[in-house]
XYZ file of C-alpha atoms in Angstrom:
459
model
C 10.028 -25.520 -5.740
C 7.293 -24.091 -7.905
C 3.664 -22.923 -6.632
C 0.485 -25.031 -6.657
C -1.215 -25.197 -9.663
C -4.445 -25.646 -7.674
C -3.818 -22.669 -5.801
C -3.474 -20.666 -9.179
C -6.836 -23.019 -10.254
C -9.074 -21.853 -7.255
C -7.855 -18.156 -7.232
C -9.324 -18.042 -10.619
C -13.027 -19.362 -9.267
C -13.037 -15.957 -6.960
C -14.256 -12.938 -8.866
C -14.680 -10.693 -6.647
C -12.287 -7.453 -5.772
C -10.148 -6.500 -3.098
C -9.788 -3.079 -1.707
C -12.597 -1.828 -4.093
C -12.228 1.756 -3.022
C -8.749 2.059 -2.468
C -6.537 2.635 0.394
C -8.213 4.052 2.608
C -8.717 7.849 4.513
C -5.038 9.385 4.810
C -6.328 10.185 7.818
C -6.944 6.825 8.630
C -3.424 5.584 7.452
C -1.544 8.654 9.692
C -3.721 6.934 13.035
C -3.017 3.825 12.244
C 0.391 3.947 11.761
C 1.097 5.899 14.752
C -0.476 3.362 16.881
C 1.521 0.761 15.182
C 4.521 2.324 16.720
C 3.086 1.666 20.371
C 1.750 -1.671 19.783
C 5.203 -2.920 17.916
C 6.819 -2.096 20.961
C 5.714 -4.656 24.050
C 6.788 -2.299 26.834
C 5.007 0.567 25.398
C 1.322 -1.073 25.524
C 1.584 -4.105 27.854
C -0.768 -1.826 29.947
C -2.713 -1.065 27.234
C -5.477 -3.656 27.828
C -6.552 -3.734 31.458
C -6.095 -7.312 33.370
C -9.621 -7.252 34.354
C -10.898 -5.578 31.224
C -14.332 -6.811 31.130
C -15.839 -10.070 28.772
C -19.467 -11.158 29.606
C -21.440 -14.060 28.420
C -24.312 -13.554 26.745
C -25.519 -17.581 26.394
C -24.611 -21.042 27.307
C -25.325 -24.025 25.500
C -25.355 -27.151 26.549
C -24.225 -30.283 23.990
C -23.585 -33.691 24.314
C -19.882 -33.447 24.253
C -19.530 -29.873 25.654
C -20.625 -26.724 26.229
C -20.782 -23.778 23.836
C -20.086 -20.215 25.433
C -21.151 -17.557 23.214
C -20.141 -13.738 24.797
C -19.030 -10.322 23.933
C -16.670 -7.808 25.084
C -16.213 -4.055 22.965
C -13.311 -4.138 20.924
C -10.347 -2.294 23.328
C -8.995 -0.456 20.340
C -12.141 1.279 19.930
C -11.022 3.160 23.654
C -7.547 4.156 21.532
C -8.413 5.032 18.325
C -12.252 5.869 18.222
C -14.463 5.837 15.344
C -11.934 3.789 13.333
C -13.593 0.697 13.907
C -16.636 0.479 11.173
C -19.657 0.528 14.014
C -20.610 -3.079 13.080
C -16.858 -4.305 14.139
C -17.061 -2.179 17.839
C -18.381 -4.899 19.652
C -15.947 -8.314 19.669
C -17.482 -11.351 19.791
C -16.198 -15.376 20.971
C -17.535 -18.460 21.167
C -16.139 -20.933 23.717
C -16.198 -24.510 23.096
C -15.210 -26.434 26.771
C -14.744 -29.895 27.420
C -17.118 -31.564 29.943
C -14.323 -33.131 31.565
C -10.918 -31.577 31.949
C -7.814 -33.673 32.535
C -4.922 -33.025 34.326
C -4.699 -29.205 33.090
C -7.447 -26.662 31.891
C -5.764 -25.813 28.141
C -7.402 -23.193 26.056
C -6.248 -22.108 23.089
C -7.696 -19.239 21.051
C -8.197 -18.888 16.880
C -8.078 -16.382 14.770
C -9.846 -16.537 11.737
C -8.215 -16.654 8.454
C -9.679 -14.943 5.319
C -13.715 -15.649 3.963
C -13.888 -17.454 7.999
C -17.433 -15.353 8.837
C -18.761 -16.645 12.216
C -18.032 -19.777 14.076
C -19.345 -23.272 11.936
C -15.831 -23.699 10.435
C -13.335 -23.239 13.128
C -15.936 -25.516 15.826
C -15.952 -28.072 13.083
C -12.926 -28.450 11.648
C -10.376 -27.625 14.625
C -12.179 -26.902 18.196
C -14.326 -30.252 18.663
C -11.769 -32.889 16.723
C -9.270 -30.775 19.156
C -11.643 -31.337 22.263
C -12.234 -35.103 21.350
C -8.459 -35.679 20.980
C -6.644 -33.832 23.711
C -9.531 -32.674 25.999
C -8.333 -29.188 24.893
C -10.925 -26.224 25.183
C -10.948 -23.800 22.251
C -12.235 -19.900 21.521
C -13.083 -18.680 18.701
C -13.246 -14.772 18.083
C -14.550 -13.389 15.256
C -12.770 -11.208 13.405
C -13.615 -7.771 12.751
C -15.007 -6.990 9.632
C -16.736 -10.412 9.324
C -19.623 -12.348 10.566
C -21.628 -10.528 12.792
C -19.265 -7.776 12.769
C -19.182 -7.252 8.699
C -20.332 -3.306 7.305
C -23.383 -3.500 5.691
C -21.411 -1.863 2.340
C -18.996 -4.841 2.522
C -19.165 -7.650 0.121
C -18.316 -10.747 1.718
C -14.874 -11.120 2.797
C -13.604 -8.163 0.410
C -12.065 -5.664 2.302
C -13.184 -2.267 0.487
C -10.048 -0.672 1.865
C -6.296 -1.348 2.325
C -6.231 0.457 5.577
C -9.022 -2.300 6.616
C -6.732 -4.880 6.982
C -4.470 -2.744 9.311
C -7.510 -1.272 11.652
C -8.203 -5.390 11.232
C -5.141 -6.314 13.099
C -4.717 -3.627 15.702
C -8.186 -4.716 16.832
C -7.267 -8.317 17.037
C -4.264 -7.675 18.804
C -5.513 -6.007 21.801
C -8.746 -8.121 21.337
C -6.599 -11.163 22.125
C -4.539 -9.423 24.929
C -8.491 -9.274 26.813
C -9.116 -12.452 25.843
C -6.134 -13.817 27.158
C -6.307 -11.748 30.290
C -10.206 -13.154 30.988
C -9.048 -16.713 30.583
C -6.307 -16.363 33.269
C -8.997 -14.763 36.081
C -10.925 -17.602 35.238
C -7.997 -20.434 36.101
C -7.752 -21.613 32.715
C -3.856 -23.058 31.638
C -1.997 -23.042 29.516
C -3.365 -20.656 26.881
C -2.145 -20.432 23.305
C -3.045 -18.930 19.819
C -3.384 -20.650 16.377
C -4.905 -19.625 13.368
C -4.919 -20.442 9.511
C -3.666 -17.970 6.825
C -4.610 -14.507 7.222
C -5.109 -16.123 11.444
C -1.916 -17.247 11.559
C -0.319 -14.009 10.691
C -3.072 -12.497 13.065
C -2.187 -14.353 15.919
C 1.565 -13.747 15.512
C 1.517 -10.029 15.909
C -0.502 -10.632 19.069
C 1.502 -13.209 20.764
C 4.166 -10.650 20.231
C 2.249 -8.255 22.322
C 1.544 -11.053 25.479
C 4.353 -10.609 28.063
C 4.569 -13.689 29.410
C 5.550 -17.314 27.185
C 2.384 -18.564 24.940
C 2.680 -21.558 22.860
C 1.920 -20.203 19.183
C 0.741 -21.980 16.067
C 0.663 -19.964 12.595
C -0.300 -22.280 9.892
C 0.010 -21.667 6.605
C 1.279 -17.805 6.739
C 4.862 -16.460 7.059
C 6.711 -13.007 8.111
C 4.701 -10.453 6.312
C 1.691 -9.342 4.071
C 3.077 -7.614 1.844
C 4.278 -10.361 -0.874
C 0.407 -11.805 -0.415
C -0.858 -8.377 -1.982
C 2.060 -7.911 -4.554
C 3.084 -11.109 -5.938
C 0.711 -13.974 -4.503
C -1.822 -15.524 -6.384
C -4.140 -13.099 -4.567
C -2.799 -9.989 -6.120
C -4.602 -10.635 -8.994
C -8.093 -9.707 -6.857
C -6.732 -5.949 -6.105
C -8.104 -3.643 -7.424
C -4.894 -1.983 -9.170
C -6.982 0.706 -10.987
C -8.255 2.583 -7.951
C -5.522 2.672 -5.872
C -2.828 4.166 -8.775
C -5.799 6.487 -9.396
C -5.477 7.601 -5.885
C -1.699 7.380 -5.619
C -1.814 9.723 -8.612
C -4.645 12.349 -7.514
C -3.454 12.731 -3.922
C -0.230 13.529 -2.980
C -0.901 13.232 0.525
C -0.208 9.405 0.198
C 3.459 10.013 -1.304
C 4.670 13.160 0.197
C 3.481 12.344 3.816
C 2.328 8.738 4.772
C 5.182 7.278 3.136
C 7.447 9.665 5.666
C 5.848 7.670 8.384
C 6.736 4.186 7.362
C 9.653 2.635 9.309
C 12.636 0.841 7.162
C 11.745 -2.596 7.203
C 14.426 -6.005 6.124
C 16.763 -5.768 3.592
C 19.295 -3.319 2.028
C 16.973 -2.666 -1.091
C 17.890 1.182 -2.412
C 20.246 -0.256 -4.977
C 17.775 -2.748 -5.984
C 14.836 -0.647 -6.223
C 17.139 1.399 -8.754
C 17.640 -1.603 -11.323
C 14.226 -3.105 -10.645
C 12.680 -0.373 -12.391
C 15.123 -0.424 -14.916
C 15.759 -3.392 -15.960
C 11.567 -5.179 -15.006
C 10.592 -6.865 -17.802
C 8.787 -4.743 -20.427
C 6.164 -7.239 -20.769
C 4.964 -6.935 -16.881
C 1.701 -4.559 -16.885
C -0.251 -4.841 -14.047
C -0.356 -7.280 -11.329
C -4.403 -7.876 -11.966
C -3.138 -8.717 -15.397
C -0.673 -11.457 -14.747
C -1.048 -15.291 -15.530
C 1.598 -16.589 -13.482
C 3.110 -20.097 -14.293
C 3.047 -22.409 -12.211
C 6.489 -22.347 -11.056
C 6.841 -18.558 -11.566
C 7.813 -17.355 -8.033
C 10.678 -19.863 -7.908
C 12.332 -19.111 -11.306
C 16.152 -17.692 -10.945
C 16.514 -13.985 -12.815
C 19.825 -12.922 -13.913
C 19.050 -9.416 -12.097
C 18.371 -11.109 -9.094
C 22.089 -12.776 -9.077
C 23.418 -9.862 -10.195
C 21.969 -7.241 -7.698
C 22.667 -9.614 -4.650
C 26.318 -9.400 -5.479
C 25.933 -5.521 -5.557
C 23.954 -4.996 -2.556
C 26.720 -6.466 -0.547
C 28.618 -3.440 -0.836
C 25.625 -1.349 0.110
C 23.866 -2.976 3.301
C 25.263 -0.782 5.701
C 25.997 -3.142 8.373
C 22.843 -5.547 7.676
C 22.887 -8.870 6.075
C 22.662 -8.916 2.371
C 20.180 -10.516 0.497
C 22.235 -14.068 -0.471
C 22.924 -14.348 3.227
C 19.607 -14.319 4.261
C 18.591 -17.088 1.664
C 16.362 -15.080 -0.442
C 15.186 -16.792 -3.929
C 14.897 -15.246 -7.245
C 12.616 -14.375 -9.687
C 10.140 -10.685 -9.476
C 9.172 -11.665 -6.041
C 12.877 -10.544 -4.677
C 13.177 -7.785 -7.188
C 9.215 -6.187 -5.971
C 10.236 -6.844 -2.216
C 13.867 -4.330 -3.117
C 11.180 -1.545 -3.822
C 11.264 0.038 -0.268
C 8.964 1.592 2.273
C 10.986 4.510 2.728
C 10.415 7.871 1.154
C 13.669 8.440 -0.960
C 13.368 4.831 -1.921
C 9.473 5.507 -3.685
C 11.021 8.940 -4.991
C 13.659 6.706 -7.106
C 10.761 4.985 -8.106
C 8.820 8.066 -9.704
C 7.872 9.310 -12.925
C 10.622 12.236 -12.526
C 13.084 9.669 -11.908
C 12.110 6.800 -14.526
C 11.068 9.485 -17.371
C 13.686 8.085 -20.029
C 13.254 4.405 -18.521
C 9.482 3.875 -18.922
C 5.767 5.555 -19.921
C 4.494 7.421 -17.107
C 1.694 4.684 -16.287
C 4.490 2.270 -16.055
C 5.742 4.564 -13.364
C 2.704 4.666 -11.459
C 2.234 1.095 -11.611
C 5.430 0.988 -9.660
C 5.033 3.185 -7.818
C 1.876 2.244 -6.606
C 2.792 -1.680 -5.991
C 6.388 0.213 -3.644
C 3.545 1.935 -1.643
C 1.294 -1.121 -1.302
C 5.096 -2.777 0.184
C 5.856 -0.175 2.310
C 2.357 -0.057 4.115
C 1.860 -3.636 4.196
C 5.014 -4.147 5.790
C 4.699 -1.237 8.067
C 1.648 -2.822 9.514
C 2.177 -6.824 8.967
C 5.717 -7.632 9.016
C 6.555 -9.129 11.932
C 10.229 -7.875 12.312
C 8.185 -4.144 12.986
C 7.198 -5.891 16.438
C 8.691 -7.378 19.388
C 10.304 -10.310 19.679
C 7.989 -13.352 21.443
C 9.113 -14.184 25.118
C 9.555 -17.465 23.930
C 10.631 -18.292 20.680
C 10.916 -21.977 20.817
C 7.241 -21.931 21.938
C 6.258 -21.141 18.454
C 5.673 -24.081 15.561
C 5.145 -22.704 12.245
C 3.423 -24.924 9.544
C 3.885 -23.600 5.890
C 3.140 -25.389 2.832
C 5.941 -25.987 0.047
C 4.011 -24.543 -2.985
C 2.183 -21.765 -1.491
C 1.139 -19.516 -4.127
C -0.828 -17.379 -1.930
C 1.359 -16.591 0.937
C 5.292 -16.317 -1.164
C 8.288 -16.559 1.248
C 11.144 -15.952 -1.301
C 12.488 -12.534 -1.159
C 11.270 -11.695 2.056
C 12.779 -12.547 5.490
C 12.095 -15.855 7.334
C 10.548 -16.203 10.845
C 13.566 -18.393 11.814
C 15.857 -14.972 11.072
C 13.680 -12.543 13.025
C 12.554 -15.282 15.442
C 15.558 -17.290 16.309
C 14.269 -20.294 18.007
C 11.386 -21.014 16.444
C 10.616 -23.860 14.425
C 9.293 -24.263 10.993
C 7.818 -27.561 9.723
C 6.882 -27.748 5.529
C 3.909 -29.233 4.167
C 3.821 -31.281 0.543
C 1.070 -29.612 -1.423
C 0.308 -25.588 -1.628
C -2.118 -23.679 0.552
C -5.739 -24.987 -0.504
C -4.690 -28.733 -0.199
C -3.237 -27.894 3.468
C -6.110 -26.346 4.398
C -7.805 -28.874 2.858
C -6.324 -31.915 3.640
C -3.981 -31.517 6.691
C -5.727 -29.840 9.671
C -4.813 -32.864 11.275
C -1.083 -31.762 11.007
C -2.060 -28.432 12.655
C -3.605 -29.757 15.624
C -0.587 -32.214 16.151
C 1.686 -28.676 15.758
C -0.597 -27.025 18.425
C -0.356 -30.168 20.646
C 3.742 -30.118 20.885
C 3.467 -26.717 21.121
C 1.449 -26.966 24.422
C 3.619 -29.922 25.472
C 6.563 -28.146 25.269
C 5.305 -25.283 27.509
C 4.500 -27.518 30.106
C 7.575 -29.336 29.932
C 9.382 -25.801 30.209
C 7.189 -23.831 32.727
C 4.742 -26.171 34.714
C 7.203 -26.394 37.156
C 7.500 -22.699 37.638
C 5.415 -20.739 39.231
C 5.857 -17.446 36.872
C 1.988 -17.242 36.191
């Protein structure tokens, strides 16, 4: 199955940058990463957010066909890991869209947004009311730091100016969610879920991972981790490559000690990472520079074949790549570079000297470290497991060129359980066209909560 050509198409509209000034404080990476380690683990920080951690309404308006909460609580991560927030994003805020009649149950289900999704208009429109007007369900709508009201001044619309932005990003949102969730319970609201498109479905997985009881969960159009979104996606093409091999290069700080903190993540990849960089076609440059095909990510590579069969000897108890389905082409070879420190030393200009020209090097080198940090902080095998995995319906599209699932591991693998229904189309149509599809997802999701847990009285 190849990638959607109008994906590809409407990348090329967007001009504008990502991660303009690079990855981000060291500093900032070391924090961040350290808290990751508490909030991957559900025991560790089910505490973390106070039951009756407080929420407040600020207004109330009054429609035809509902009413419109609009409130505010400050961001709980801001209490963990102060000053890491930009001061714009310390204060969360929600809008609440309610039914003026409920039916049998009081259903609320929360969104995340996904990426460019400033303030409220788009979520209310094309998900809350239709959702309201079809199942009498109530939705919230938080907005997500760095956009809307909560977007730095410095910050160009949705372009994160640093890598470490998306992380601080999703540690806020998942103990923003965890008060959120918390607030609707005092207030006698059931069932509760989470949904979100894109960069809010991913968002919304790592904090239903966090919620210790079962939550119906929706992810549309996103898929185990970030890190092939950044490195082979359609959306690579928007990073700013130059600044952050720059920085790789002048600091060492990045290499020698942030890369010591990331935890192994998937797949047996040393051996792989070794003939990547070896045997990566001369041709490749940059990511920014690439004009993928349209059926690039799907194509077969006769390294690919041949380093599965090798890495069978070397997975060291752990599945090897053909048994966890994994597809071909660079996106299997990029996701072998490893998060791990000897694994980015392979990859170095010491090591690849006779191989390649030292920029080459740092190219590589540079797109293992963007792996091994998003994947530190997005893939969702570095969390815990949901209570309930059959509560979860994921809805992917079949030519997704921004949000590649070869080479990486599936949800159904770390989530066992779950369910996974495919779209026709890639990811602008479906976001386009089928938001009807999601809301029919989130509907048997909630259905089959209530068929499991109504009767029990666990809440």
């Amino acid at each position: 199955m190849g990638v959607s050509r109008l994906d590809v198409f409407y990348r090329r509209l967007l001009l504008t940058k990502l991660f303009i000034q690079g990855w981000g404080k060291p500093e900032d990476l070391k924090r961040i990463f350290e808290f990751r380690k508490i909030i991957g683990d559900r025991e560790k920080c089910k505490d973390l957010v106070p039951k009756d951690y407080p929420v407040f309404i600020d207004k109330i308006e009054e429609q035809n066909d509902c009413r419109i909460l609009n409130g505010h609580f400050t961001s709980p991560l801001e209490h963990f890991l102060p000053g890491i927030l930009p001061a714009e994003s310390v204060k969360a805020r929600f809008q609440f869209i309610l039914p003026r009649k409920w039916k049998k149950f009081k259903p609320v289900c929360i969104h995340l947004a996904g990426t460019g999704d400033h303030f409220f208009w788009r979520r209310r429109t094309l998900m809350a009311k239709p959702m309201m007007k079809e199942t009498g369900m109530a939705s919230l709508l938080l907005e997500n730091p760095y956009y809307g009201y909560r977007k730095p001044k410095e910050q160009i619309r949705s372009s994160l100016r640093n890598v470490s932005d998306l992380f601080v990003m999703g540690g806020a949102l998942i103990l923003e969610s965890a008060a959120l969730l918390h607030w609707l319970e005092r207030e006698g609201y059931w069932p509760l879920g989470m949904t979100g498109i894109s960069m809010g479905g991913h968002m919304a997985s790592l904090a239903v991972t966090n919620w210790p009881k079962p939550i119906p969960l929706v992810p549309c159009l996103s898929w185990s981790t970030a890190s092939g979104v950044f490195t082979t996606g359609v959306l690579s093409k928007a990073v700013n490559w130059r600044e952050l091999e720059k920085q790789y290069a002048t600091d060492t700080v990045y290499e020698e000690e942030i890369t010591r903190m990331l935890e192994y993540c998937g797949m047996d990849s040393f051996r792989m990472g070794q003939d990547f960089v070896k045997n990566s076609p001369s041709s490749v440059d940059t990511l920014s520079g690439l004009d993928l095909p349209a059926d690039f990510l799907s194509m077969p590579t006769p390294q690919a074949s041949a380093l599965s069969a090798e890495g069978r000897g070397r997975s060291g108890g752990q599945a090897s790549w053909p048994e966890r389905g994994c597809g071909g082409g660079l996106d299997p070879m990029l996701s072998a570079v490893s998060s791990s420190r000897p694994h980015l030393d392979m990859l170095t200009a010491r090591n690849v000297a006779e191989q390649r020209q030292p920029h080459r090097s740092l190219q590589h080198e540079s797109l293992g470290f963007m792996k091994g940090v998003m994947d530190e902080c997005t893939h969702i095998a570095n969390f815990s497991v949901p209570v309930d995995p059959s509560l979860v319906i994921v809805v992917q599209a079949k030519e997704d060129a921004y949000i590649p699932r070869s080479g990486v591991r599936s949800l159904q693998e770390i989530w066992p359980g779950c369910e996974v229904r495919y779209l026709n189309g890639g990811h602008i149509s479906a976001y386009l066209f089928k938001q009807g599809l999601f809301r029919q997802a989130i509907y048997h999701a909630y259905d089959r909560f209530i068929q499991k847990y109504s009767k029990y009285s666990i809440f």
